[in-house]
Amino acid sequence: MTVIVQEPLLEGYVVNQTQIVGDLSESGTLQLDGGFATPDSNAFGHAFRDFEKESDRQAGVQEFYRINHINQTYEYVLSKREHYGKLDKAVMSIWECCELLNEFVDESDPDLDEPQIEHLLQTAEAIRKDYPNEDWLHLTGLIHDLGKVLLHPSFGEEPQWAVVGDTYPLGCAFDESIVHHEFFKENPDFYNPKYNTKYGLYSKNCGLDNVIISWGHDEYMHMVAKMNKTTLPPEALFIIRFHSFYALHRAGAYTHLMNEEDEEMLEWVKIFNKYDLYSKSKVKIDVEAVKPYYQSLIDKYFPSKLRW
């Protein structure tokens, strides 16, 4: 399927106000005229993803990325993938996992300080309005951040720097478009000749399936969904794994590692990002009113209980 998207840009650029609907033309091209309107500011009245704006959260967000960029190394990620790949932390349903996230606020997020279940439902409901026939995309909106359950004591109570925030490849050079790139100078991989070149351990167009990405909720939820044999389409799994990879889908970095399939899938991430980023607000969703609908989608695409 061919997908055409007008991507909203970062602070310092004019935000494209093109709106999205989820209807397909006869040619199979996604039409983008009408639907979710991009707001001018986040829940604090600031520009979205403005990491330099002085605010009550700015200092904490900067410190978060300092610690994240120092500690996320290639060897560290391999160890986490092995540890959590056993899926031996819990057995529970998707909705039970959603409820666990009521306890957490994402410290890396400069745009919202609400419990995570609010963000999940805001994202899913915004998508649902514009894409009424793409139920897999509604469910992807609901579950895309469920990997943040790693913060819970039952899962080892991982520190936030190991769970949330923008993601990026390990095993090759850190691109300067990564937020707070300056802190990578304290990461040992920055000086390792095996890892600090353009391709590092990889080859041209090797495909993102073959690239090690920084450890966090994205990688974990992608792993959980695949290993529990979800019937969600590949586009959903790509969104789950790469929705925080802003250096790729907002700045265009690391495209030299992508193959043709990645290029097609990336268009869905760009579409999804509009809802993931710009639906964040202080407006509450009536959880009990929407729960039956999302439970029906969970039943359609997942087993009743998952290994985590």
Short mmCIF file of N, CA and C in Angstrom, two decimals, residues 124-291:
data_model
loop_
_atom_site.label_atom_id
_atom_site.label_comp_id
_atom_site.label_asym_id
_atom_site.label_seq_id
_atom_site.Cartn_x
_atom_site.Cartn_y
_atom_site.Cartn_z
N ALA A 124 -5.25 6.57 21.14
CA ALA A 124 -6.14 5.61 20.48
C ALA A 124 -7.44 6.26 20.01
N GLU A 125 -8.02 7.11 20.84
CA GLU A 125 -9.29 7.74 20.49
C GLU A 125 -9.11 8.76 19.35
N ALA A 126 -7.99 9.47 19.33
CA ALA A 126 -7.74 10.40 18.23
C ALA A 126 -7.59 9.65 16.91
N ILE A 127 -6.89 8.54 16.94
CA ILE A 127 -6.74 7.70 15.74
C ILE A 127 -8.10 7.15 15.30
N ARG A 128 -8.86 6.70 16.26
CA ARG A 128 -10.16 6.08 15.97
C ARG A 128 -11.09 7.03 15.23
N LYS A 129 -11.04 8.31 15.56
CA LYS A 129 -11.90 9.29 14.89
C LYS A 129 -11.53 9.45 13.43
N ASP A 130 -10.24 9.42 13.13
CA ASP A 130 -9.79 9.66 11.76
C ASP A 130 -9.70 8.39 10.93
N TYR A 131 -9.53 7.25 11.59
CA TYR A 131 -9.38 5.97 10.90
C TYR A 131 -10.42 4.96 11.42
N PRO A 132 -11.69 5.22 11.22
CA PRO A 132 -12.72 4.35 11.82
C PRO A 132 -12.67 2.90 11.37
N ASN A 133 -12.10 2.63 10.21
CA ASN A 133 -12.08 1.26 9.68
C ASN A 133 -10.77 0.52 9.95
N GLU A 134 -9.78 1.20 10.52
CA GLU A 134 -8.48 0.57 10.77
C GLU A 134 -8.38 0.19 12.25
N ASP A 135 -9.11 -0.86 12.64
CA ASP A 135 -9.15 -1.18 14.07
C ASP A 135 -7.79 -1.60 14.62
N TRP A 136 -6.93 -2.16 13.77
CA TRP A 136 -5.59 -2.54 14.22
C TRP A 136 -4.79 -1.31 14.65
N LEU A 137 -5.06 -0.17 13.99
CA LEU A 137 -4.35 1.06 14.33
C LEU A 137 -4.87 1.65 15.64
N HIS A 138 -6.17 1.48 15.89
CA HIS A 138 -6.74 1.91 17.18
C HIS A 138 -6.04 1.16 18.32
N LEU A 139 -5.94 -0.15 18.16
CA LEU A 139 -5.34 -0.97 19.21
C LEU A 139 -3.85 -0.66 19.36
N THR A 140 -3.18 -0.38 18.25
CA THR A 140 -1.77 0.00 18.32
C THR A 140 -1.61 1.26 19.15
N GLY A 141 -2.52 2.20 18.98
CA GLY A 141 -2.49 3.41 19.79
C GLY A 141 -2.62 3.11 21.27
N LEU A 142 -3.48 2.16 21.60
CA LEU A 142 -3.69 1.81 23.00
C LEU A 142 -2.47 1.12 23.61
N ILE A 143 -1.81 0.25 22.86
CA ILE A 143 -0.78 -0.61 23.46
C ILE A 143 0.65 -0.15 23.20
N HIS A 144 0.85 0.90 22.41
CA HIS A 144 2.21 1.21 21.94
C HIS A 144 3.19 1.49 23.07
N ASP A 145 2.70 1.97 24.21
CA ASP A 145 3.58 2.31 25.33
C ASP A 145 3.48 1.32 26.49
N LEU A 146 2.85 0.17 26.30
CA LEU A 146 2.67 -0.76 27.41
C LEU A 146 4.00 -1.31 27.94
N GLY A 147 5.04 -1.22 27.14
CA GLY A 147 6.35 -1.65 27.61
C GLY A 147 6.86 -0.85 28.80
N LYS A 148 6.22 0.28 29.08
CA LYS A 148 6.60 1.08 30.24
C LYS A 148 6.28 0.38 31.55
N VAL A 149 5.63 -0.76 31.45
CA VAL A 149 5.40 -1.58 32.64
C VAL A 149 6.73 -2.03 33.26
N LEU A 150 7.81 -1.91 32.52
CA LEU A 150 9.14 -2.21 33.07
C LEU A 150 9.46 -1.35 34.29
N LEU A 151 8.76 -0.24 34.45
CA LEU A 151 8.96 0.61 35.63
C LEU A 151 8.37 0.01 36.89
N HIS A 152 7.48 -0.96 36.73
CA HIS A 152 6.75 -1.53 37.87
C HIS A 152 7.66 -2.45 38.68
N PRO A 153 7.50 -2.46 40.02
CA PRO A 153 8.32 -3.35 40.86
C PRO A 153 8.27 -4.82 40.46
N SER A 154 7.14 -5.28 39.94
CA SER A 154 7.03 -6.68 39.53
C SER A 154 7.96 -7.01 38.37
N PHE A 155 8.41 -5.99 37.65
CA PHE A 155 9.27 -6.20 36.49
C PHE A 155 10.71 -5.76 36.76
N GLY A 156 11.03 -5.54 38.01
CA GLY A 156 12.39 -5.15 38.35
C GLY A 156 12.55 -3.68 38.66
N GLU A 157 11.44 -2.92 38.50
CA GLU A 157 11.46 -1.48 38.80
C GLU A 157 12.66 -0.80 38.12
N GLU A 158 12.73 -0.97 36.81
CA GLU A 158 13.81 -0.37 36.05
C GLU A 158 13.78 1.16 36.18
N PRO A 159 14.94 1.82 36.15
CA PRO A 159 14.95 3.28 36.18
C PRO A 159 14.35 3.85 34.90
N GLN A 160 13.82 5.06 34.95
CA GLN A 160 13.16 5.63 33.78
C GLN A 160 14.11 5.74 32.58
N TRP A 161 15.39 6.01 32.81
CA TRP A 161 16.30 6.15 31.67
C TRP A 161 16.44 4.86 30.88
N ALA A 162 16.07 3.72 31.48
CA ALA A 162 16.16 2.42 30.81
C ALA A 162 14.83 1.99 30.21
N VAL A 163 13.83 2.87 30.25
CA VAL A 163 12.49 2.49 29.82
C VAL A 163 11.88 3.47 28.83
N VAL A 164 12.06 4.76 29.05
CA VAL A 164 11.37 5.76 28.23
C VAL A 164 12.39 6.64 27.49
N GLY A 165 11.87 7.59 26.75
CA GLY A 165 12.73 8.50 26.00
C GLY A 165 12.92 8.10 24.55
N ASP A 166 13.54 8.98 23.78
CA ASP A 166 13.82 8.71 22.37
C ASP A 166 14.77 7.52 22.25
N THR A 167 14.59 6.74 21.20
CA THR A 167 15.45 5.58 20.96
C THR A 167 16.37 5.85 19.77
N TYR A 168 17.41 5.03 19.64
CA TYR A 168 18.43 5.24 18.61
C TYR A 168 19.25 3.96 18.48
N PRO A 169 19.93 3.77 17.35
CA PRO A 169 20.72 2.55 17.15
C PRO A 169 21.97 2.52 18.03
N LEU A 170 22.36 1.33 18.41
CA LEU A 170 23.65 1.06 19.04
C LEU A 170 24.46 0.21 18.09
N GLY A 171 25.79 0.34 18.18
CA GLY A 171 26.65 -0.41 17.29
C GLY A 171 27.09 0.38 16.08
N CYS A 172 26.71 1.66 16.03
CA CYS A 172 27.18 2.57 14.99
C CYS A 172 27.19 3.97 15.60
N ALA A 173 27.62 4.95 14.81
CA ALA A 173 27.80 6.31 15.34
C ALA A 173 26.47 6.91 15.81
N PHE A 174 26.52 7.69 16.88
CA PHE A 174 25.36 8.42 17.37
C PHE A 174 25.16 9.65 16.50
N ASP A 175 24.01 9.75 15.85
CA ASP A 175 23.76 10.88 14.96
C ASP A 175 23.50 12.14 15.79
N GLU A 176 23.94 13.28 15.26
CA GLU A 176 23.80 14.54 15.99
C GLU A 176 22.36 15.01 16.11
N SER A 177 21.44 14.41 15.38
CA SER A 177 20.03 14.79 15.49
C SER A 177 19.37 14.22 16.73
N ILE A 178 20.01 13.27 17.41
CA ILE A 178 19.44 12.69 18.62
C ILE A 178 19.40 13.76 19.71
N VAL A 179 18.28 13.88 20.38
CA VAL A 179 18.12 14.92 21.38
C VAL A 179 19.21 14.82 22.45
N HIS A 180 19.77 15.96 22.81
CA HIS A 180 20.87 16.05 23.77
C HIS A 180 22.04 15.13 23.39
N HIS A 181 22.42 15.20 22.13
CA HIS A 181 23.52 14.40 21.60
C HIS A 181 24.81 14.63 22.37
N GLU A 182 24.98 15.81 22.96
CA GLU A 182 26.24 16.14 23.64
C GLU A 182 26.59 15.18 24.76
N PHE A 183 25.60 14.52 25.34
CA PHE A 183 25.86 13.64 26.47
C PHE A 183 26.46 12.29 26.06
N PHE A 184 26.43 11.97 24.76
CA PHE A 184 27.03 10.71 24.31
C PHE A 184 28.55 10.71 24.48
N LYS A 185 29.14 11.85 24.67
CA LYS A 185 30.59 11.91 24.85
C LYS A 185 31.04 11.20 26.12
N GLU A 186 30.11 10.91 27.00
CA GLU A 186 30.42 10.16 28.22
C GLU A 186 30.05 8.68 28.10
N ASN A 187 29.59 8.27 26.92
CA ASN A 187 29.24 6.87 26.66
C ASN A 187 30.47 6.16 26.08
N PRO A 188 30.90 5.04 26.64
CA PRO A 188 32.11 4.37 26.13
C PRO A 188 32.03 3.97 24.67
N ASP A 189 30.82 3.69 24.15
CA ASP A 189 30.69 3.34 22.73
C ASP A 189 31.09 4.48 21.81
N PHE A 190 31.03 5.70 22.32
CA PHE A 190 31.36 6.89 21.52
C PHE A 190 32.80 6.83 21.02
N TYR A 191 33.66 6.17 21.80
CA TYR A 191 35.09 6.11 21.47
C TYR A 191 35.52 4.75 20.93
N ASN A 192 34.61 3.79 20.85
CA ASN A 192 34.95 2.45 20.40
C ASN A 192 34.96 2.41 18.88
N PRO A 193 36.11 2.12 18.25
CA PRO A 193 36.18 2.14 16.78
C PRO A 193 35.26 1.13 16.10
N LYS A 194 34.83 0.11 16.83
CA LYS A 194 33.87 -0.85 16.25
C LYS A 194 32.50 -0.22 16.07
N TYR A 195 32.19 0.77 16.92
CA TYR A 195 30.83 1.31 16.98
C TYR A 195 30.69 2.75 16.52
N ASN A 196 31.78 3.49 16.34
CA ASN A 196 31.63 4.94 16.17
C ASN A 196 31.77 5.43 14.73
N THR A 197 31.54 4.54 13.76
CA THR A 197 31.53 4.95 12.36
C THR A 197 30.09 4.93 11.82
N LYS A 198 29.89 5.45 10.64
CA LYS A 198 28.55 5.56 10.07
C LYS A 198 27.81 4.23 10.06
N TYR A 199 28.48 3.18 9.62
CA TYR A 199 27.84 1.86 9.55
C TYR A 199 28.16 0.99 10.76
N GLY A 200 29.30 1.20 11.39
CA GLY A 200 29.64 0.40 12.57
C GLY A 200 29.58 -1.08 12.27
N LEU A 201 28.73 -1.80 13.00
CA LEU A 201 28.58 -3.25 12.84
C LEU A 201 27.69 -3.64 11.66
N TYR A 202 27.08 -2.66 11.00
CA TYR A 202 26.05 -2.94 10.01
C TYR A 202 26.55 -2.69 8.59
N SER A 203 25.69 -2.94 7.63
CA SER A 203 26.01 -2.71 6.23
C SER A 203 24.90 -1.89 5.59
N LYS A 204 25.17 -1.32 4.44
CA LYS A 204 24.20 -0.48 3.76
C LYS A 204 22.91 -1.23 3.48
N ASN A 205 21.79 -0.61 3.85
CA ASN A 205 20.45 -1.18 3.60
C ASN A 205 20.28 -2.55 4.20
N CYS A 206 20.89 -2.78 5.36
CA CYS A 206 20.80 -4.09 6.02
C CYS A 206 19.41 -4.38 6.57
N GLY A 207 18.62 -3.35 6.78
CA GLY A 207 17.28 -3.52 7.33
C GLY A 207 17.26 -3.30 8.83
N LEU A 208 16.26 -2.59 9.31
CA LEU A 208 16.19 -2.25 10.73
C LEU A 208 15.95 -3.46 11.62
N ASP A 209 15.43 -4.54 11.07
CA ASP A 209 15.28 -5.78 11.83
C ASP A 209 16.64 -6.27 12.34
N ASN A 210 17.69 -5.90 11.65
CA ASN A 210 19.03 -6.37 11.99
C ASN A 210 19.83 -5.37 12.81
N VAL A 211 19.20 -4.28 13.22
CA VAL A 211 19.87 -3.22 13.95
C VAL A 211 19.48 -3.27 15.43
N ILE A 212 20.46 -3.17 16.32
CA ILE A 212 20.20 -3.11 17.75
C ILE A 212 19.81 -1.68 18.12
N ILE A 213 18.64 -1.54 18.74
CA ILE A 213 18.10 -0.24 19.13
C ILE A 213 18.21 -0.10 20.65
N SER A 214 18.41 1.12 21.13
CA SER A 214 18.51 1.35 22.57
C SER A 214 17.35 0.70 23.30
N TRP A 215 17.65 0.18 24.50
CA TRP A 215 16.67 -0.58 25.25
C TRP A 215 15.62 0.33 25.89
N GLY A 216 14.38 -0.12 25.84
CA GLY A 216 13.31 0.63 26.48
C GLY A 216 11.97 -0.02 26.22
N HIS A 217 10.91 0.74 26.48
CA HIS A 217 9.56 0.18 26.39
C HIS A 217 9.20 -0.24 24.98
N ASP A 218 9.75 0.44 23.97
CA ASP A 218 9.44 0.11 22.58
C ASP A 218 9.91 -1.31 22.23
N GLU A 219 11.19 -1.56 22.53
CA GLU A 219 11.76 -2.87 22.24
C GLU A 219 11.05 -3.97 23.02
N TYR A 220 10.76 -3.67 24.28
CA TYR A 220 10.14 -4.69 25.13
C TYR A 220 8.73 -5.04 24.64
N MET A 221 7.91 -4.03 24.34
CA MET A 221 6.54 -4.32 23.89
C MET A 221 6.54 -5.01 22.54
N HIS A 222 7.47 -4.64 21.67
CA HIS A 222 7.60 -5.32 20.38
C HIS A 222 7.91 -6.80 20.59
N MET A 223 8.80 -7.07 21.53
CA MET A 223 9.16 -8.44 21.87
C MET A 223 7.98 -9.21 22.45
N VAL A 224 7.25 -8.58 23.36
CA VAL A 224 6.10 -9.22 23.99
C VAL A 224 5.03 -9.57 22.95
N ALA A 225 4.74 -8.61 22.07
CA ALA A 225 3.70 -8.84 21.06
C ALA A 225 4.08 -9.98 20.12
N LYS A 226 5.31 -9.96 19.61
CA LYS A 226 5.74 -11.00 18.67
C LYS A 226 5.78 -12.38 19.31
N MET A 227 6.35 -12.46 20.51
CA MET A 227 6.53 -13.76 21.14
C MET A 227 5.23 -14.34 21.68
N ASN A 228 4.22 -13.49 21.85
CA ASN A 228 2.89 -13.98 22.22
C ASN A 228 2.00 -14.18 21.00
N LYS A 229 2.62 -14.10 19.81
CA LYS A 229 1.97 -14.43 18.54
C LYS A 229 0.73 -13.58 18.27
N THR A 230 0.88 -12.26 18.43
CA THR A 230 -0.20 -11.36 18.05
C THR A 230 -0.52 -11.50 16.58
N THR A 231 -1.76 -11.24 16.22
CA THR A 231 -2.15 -11.25 14.81
C THR A 231 -2.23 -9.84 14.24
N LEU A 232 -1.72 -8.85 14.99
CA LEU A 232 -1.62 -7.50 14.43
C LEU A 232 -0.74 -7.53 13.19
N PRO A 233 -0.99 -6.66 12.21
CA PRO A 233 -0.18 -6.66 10.98
C PRO A 233 1.23 -6.16 11.24
N PRO A 234 2.15 -6.42 10.32
CA PRO A 234 3.54 -5.97 10.47
C PRO A 234 3.66 -4.47 10.68
N GLU A 235 2.76 -3.69 10.09
CA GLU A 235 2.80 -2.24 10.27
C GLU A 235 2.66 -1.87 11.74
N ALA A 236 1.82 -2.58 12.47
CA ALA A 236 1.61 -2.31 13.90
C ALA A 236 2.88 -2.60 14.68
N LEU A 237 3.52 -3.71 14.38
CA LEU A 237 4.75 -4.08 15.10
C LEU A 237 5.86 -3.08 14.80
N PHE A 238 5.92 -2.59 13.58
CA PHE A 238 6.93 -1.59 13.22
C PHE A 238 6.69 -0.30 14.00
N ILE A 239 5.44 0.11 14.10
CA ILE A 239 5.10 1.31 14.87
C ILE A 239 5.50 1.14 16.33
N ILE A 240 5.17 0.01 16.92
CA ILE A 240 5.49 -0.23 18.32
C ILE A 240 6.99 -0.13 18.56
N ARG A 241 7.78 -0.72 17.68
CA ARG A 241 9.22 -0.76 17.90
C ARG A 241 9.90 0.59 17.63
N PHE A 242 9.38 1.37 16.68
CA PHE A 242 10.13 2.54 16.23
C PHE A 242 9.41 3.88 16.48
N HIS A 243 8.33 3.90 17.24
CA HIS A 243 7.62 5.16 17.40
C HIS A 243 8.42 6.21 18.18
N SER A 244 9.41 5.79 18.96
CA SER A 244 10.26 6.75 19.69
C SER A 244 11.59 7.02 18.98
N PHE A 245 11.77 6.49 17.79
CA PHE A 245 13.00 6.65 17.02
C PHE A 245 12.91 7.97 16.23
N TYR A 246 12.91 9.09 16.95
CA TYR A 246 12.70 10.39 16.33
C TYR A 246 13.83 10.79 15.39
N ALA A 247 15.04 10.35 15.66
CA ALA A 247 16.14 10.68 14.76
C ALA A 247 15.87 10.17 13.35
N LEU A 248 15.15 9.06 13.25
CA LEU A 248 14.78 8.50 11.95
C LEU A 248 13.55 9.19 11.38
N HIS A 249 12.43 9.12 12.10
CA HIS A 249 11.18 9.54 11.47
C HIS A 249 10.90 11.03 11.54
N ARG A 250 11.72 11.79 12.26
CA ARG A 250 11.57 13.24 12.24
C ARG A 250 12.76 13.95 11.60
N ALA A 251 13.97 13.41 11.79
CA ALA A 251 15.17 14.07 11.28
C ALA A 251 15.75 13.40 10.04
N GLY A 252 15.28 12.20 9.70
CA GLY A 252 15.77 11.51 8.50
C GLY A 252 17.13 10.88 8.65
N ALA A 253 17.59 10.69 9.89
CA ALA A 253 18.89 10.04 10.11
C ALA A 253 18.74 8.53 9.98
N TYR A 254 19.84 7.86 9.73
CA TYR A 254 19.95 6.39 9.69
C TYR A 254 19.18 5.75 8.54
N THR A 255 18.78 6.52 7.55
CA THR A 255 18.08 5.91 6.41
C THR A 255 18.99 4.97 5.62
N HIS A 256 20.30 5.13 5.78
CA HIS A 256 21.24 4.25 5.08
C HIS A 256 21.19 2.81 5.59
N LEU A 257 20.54 2.60 6.74
CA LEU A 257 20.39 1.25 7.28
C LEU A 257 19.07 0.61 6.88
N MET A 258 18.18 1.37 6.27
CA MET A 258 16.85 0.88 5.95
C MET A 258 16.83 0.11 4.62
N ASN A 259 15.93 -0.88 4.55
CA ASN A 259 15.67 -1.55 3.29
C ASN A 259 14.32 -1.08 2.74
N GLU A 260 13.89 -1.62 1.63
CA GLU A 260 12.66 -1.15 0.98
C GLU A 260 11.43 -1.36 1.87
N GLU A 261 11.37 -2.46 2.56
CA GLU A 261 10.24 -2.71 3.44
C GLU A 261 10.18 -1.69 4.57
N ASP A 262 11.34 -1.35 5.13
CA ASP A 262 11.40 -0.33 6.18
C ASP A 262 10.85 1.00 5.67
N GLU A 263 11.19 1.36 4.45
CA GLU A 263 10.74 2.63 3.88
C GLU A 263 9.22 2.69 3.78
N GLU A 264 8.61 1.56 3.41
CA GLU A 264 7.15 1.52 3.33
C GLU A 264 6.53 1.61 4.73
N MET A 265 7.09 0.88 5.66
CA MET A 265 6.57 0.87 7.03
C MET A 265 6.73 2.22 7.71
N LEU A 266 7.79 2.93 7.38
CA LEU A 266 8.08 4.20 8.04
C LEU A 266 6.96 5.21 7.84
N GLU A 267 6.28 5.14 6.71
CA GLU A 267 5.19 6.07 6.47
C GLU A 267 4.07 5.92 7.51
N TRP A 268 3.85 4.70 7.98
CA TRP A 268 2.84 4.48 9.02
C TRP A 268 3.31 5.06 10.35
N VAL A 269 4.61 4.99 10.63
CA VAL A 269 5.13 5.58 11.87
C VAL A 269 4.93 7.10 11.84
N LYS A 270 5.15 7.72 10.69
CA LYS A 270 4.97 9.16 10.57
C LYS A 270 3.52 9.56 10.79
N ILE A 271 2.61 8.76 10.27
CA ILE A 271 1.19 9.01 10.50
C ILE A 271 0.86 8.85 11.98
N PHE A 272 1.32 7.75 12.55
CA PHE A 272 1.05 7.46 13.96
C PHE A 272 1.62 8.54 14.86
N ASN A 273 2.77 9.06 14.53
CA ASN A 273 3.44 10.04 15.39
C ASN A 273 2.59 11.28 15.62
N LYS A 274 1.82 11.66 14.64
CA LYS A 274 0.97 12.85 14.80
C LYS A 274 0.01 12.66 15.97
N TYR A 275 -0.53 11.48 16.10
CA TYR A 275 -1.48 11.20 17.17
C TYR A 275 -0.78 10.94 18.50
N ASP A 276 0.35 10.24 18.43
CA ASP A 276 1.12 9.94 19.63
C ASP A 276 1.61 11.24 20.29
N LEU A 277 2.07 12.17 19.49
CA LEU A 277 2.64 13.40 20.02
C LEU A 277 1.60 14.47 20.31
N TYR A 278 0.72 14.74 19.35
CA TYR A 278 -0.14 15.92 19.45
C TYR A 278 -1.49 15.67 20.12
N SER A 279 -1.79 14.43 20.51
CA SER A 279 -3.05 14.19 21.22
C SER A 279 -2.90 14.38 22.73
N LYS A 280 -1.67 14.63 23.20
CA LYS A 280 -1.43 14.78 24.64
C LYS A 280 -2.10 16.04 25.16
N SER A 281 -2.95 15.88 26.17
CA SER A 281 -3.66 17.03 26.73
C SER A 281 -4.13 16.69 28.12
N LYS A 282 -4.77 17.67 28.76
CA LYS A 282 -5.34 17.48 30.09
C LYS A 282 -6.78 16.96 30.03
N VAL A 283 -7.28 16.75 28.82
CA VAL A 283 -8.65 16.25 28.66
C VAL A 283 -8.69 14.76 29.02
N LYS A 284 -9.59 14.41 29.92
CA LYS A 284 -9.69 13.04 30.39
C LYS A 284 -10.60 12.21 29.47
N ILE A 285 -10.23 10.96 29.29
CA ILE A 285 -11.06 10.01 28.55
C ILE A 285 -11.86 9.19 29.55
N ASP A 286 -13.14 8.96 29.26
CA ASP A 286 -13.98 8.12 30.12
C ASP A 286 -13.57 6.66 29.89
N VAL A 287 -12.75 6.13 30.77
CA VAL A 287 -12.17 4.80 30.58
C VAL A 287 -13.26 3.73 30.48
N GLU A 288 -14.22 3.77 31.37
CA GLU A 288 -15.25 2.72 31.38
C GLU A 288 -16.12 2.76 30.13
N ALA A 289 -16.29 3.94 29.56
CA ALA A 289 -17.12 4.06 28.35
C ALA A 289 -16.44 3.44 27.13
N VAL A 290 -15.11 3.56 27.05
CA VAL A 290 -14.40 3.05 25.86
C VAL A 290 -13.83 1.66 26.07
N LYS A 291 -13.79 1.19 27.29
CA LYS A 291 -13.16 -0.11 27.57
C LYS A 291 -13.76 -1.26 26.77
#
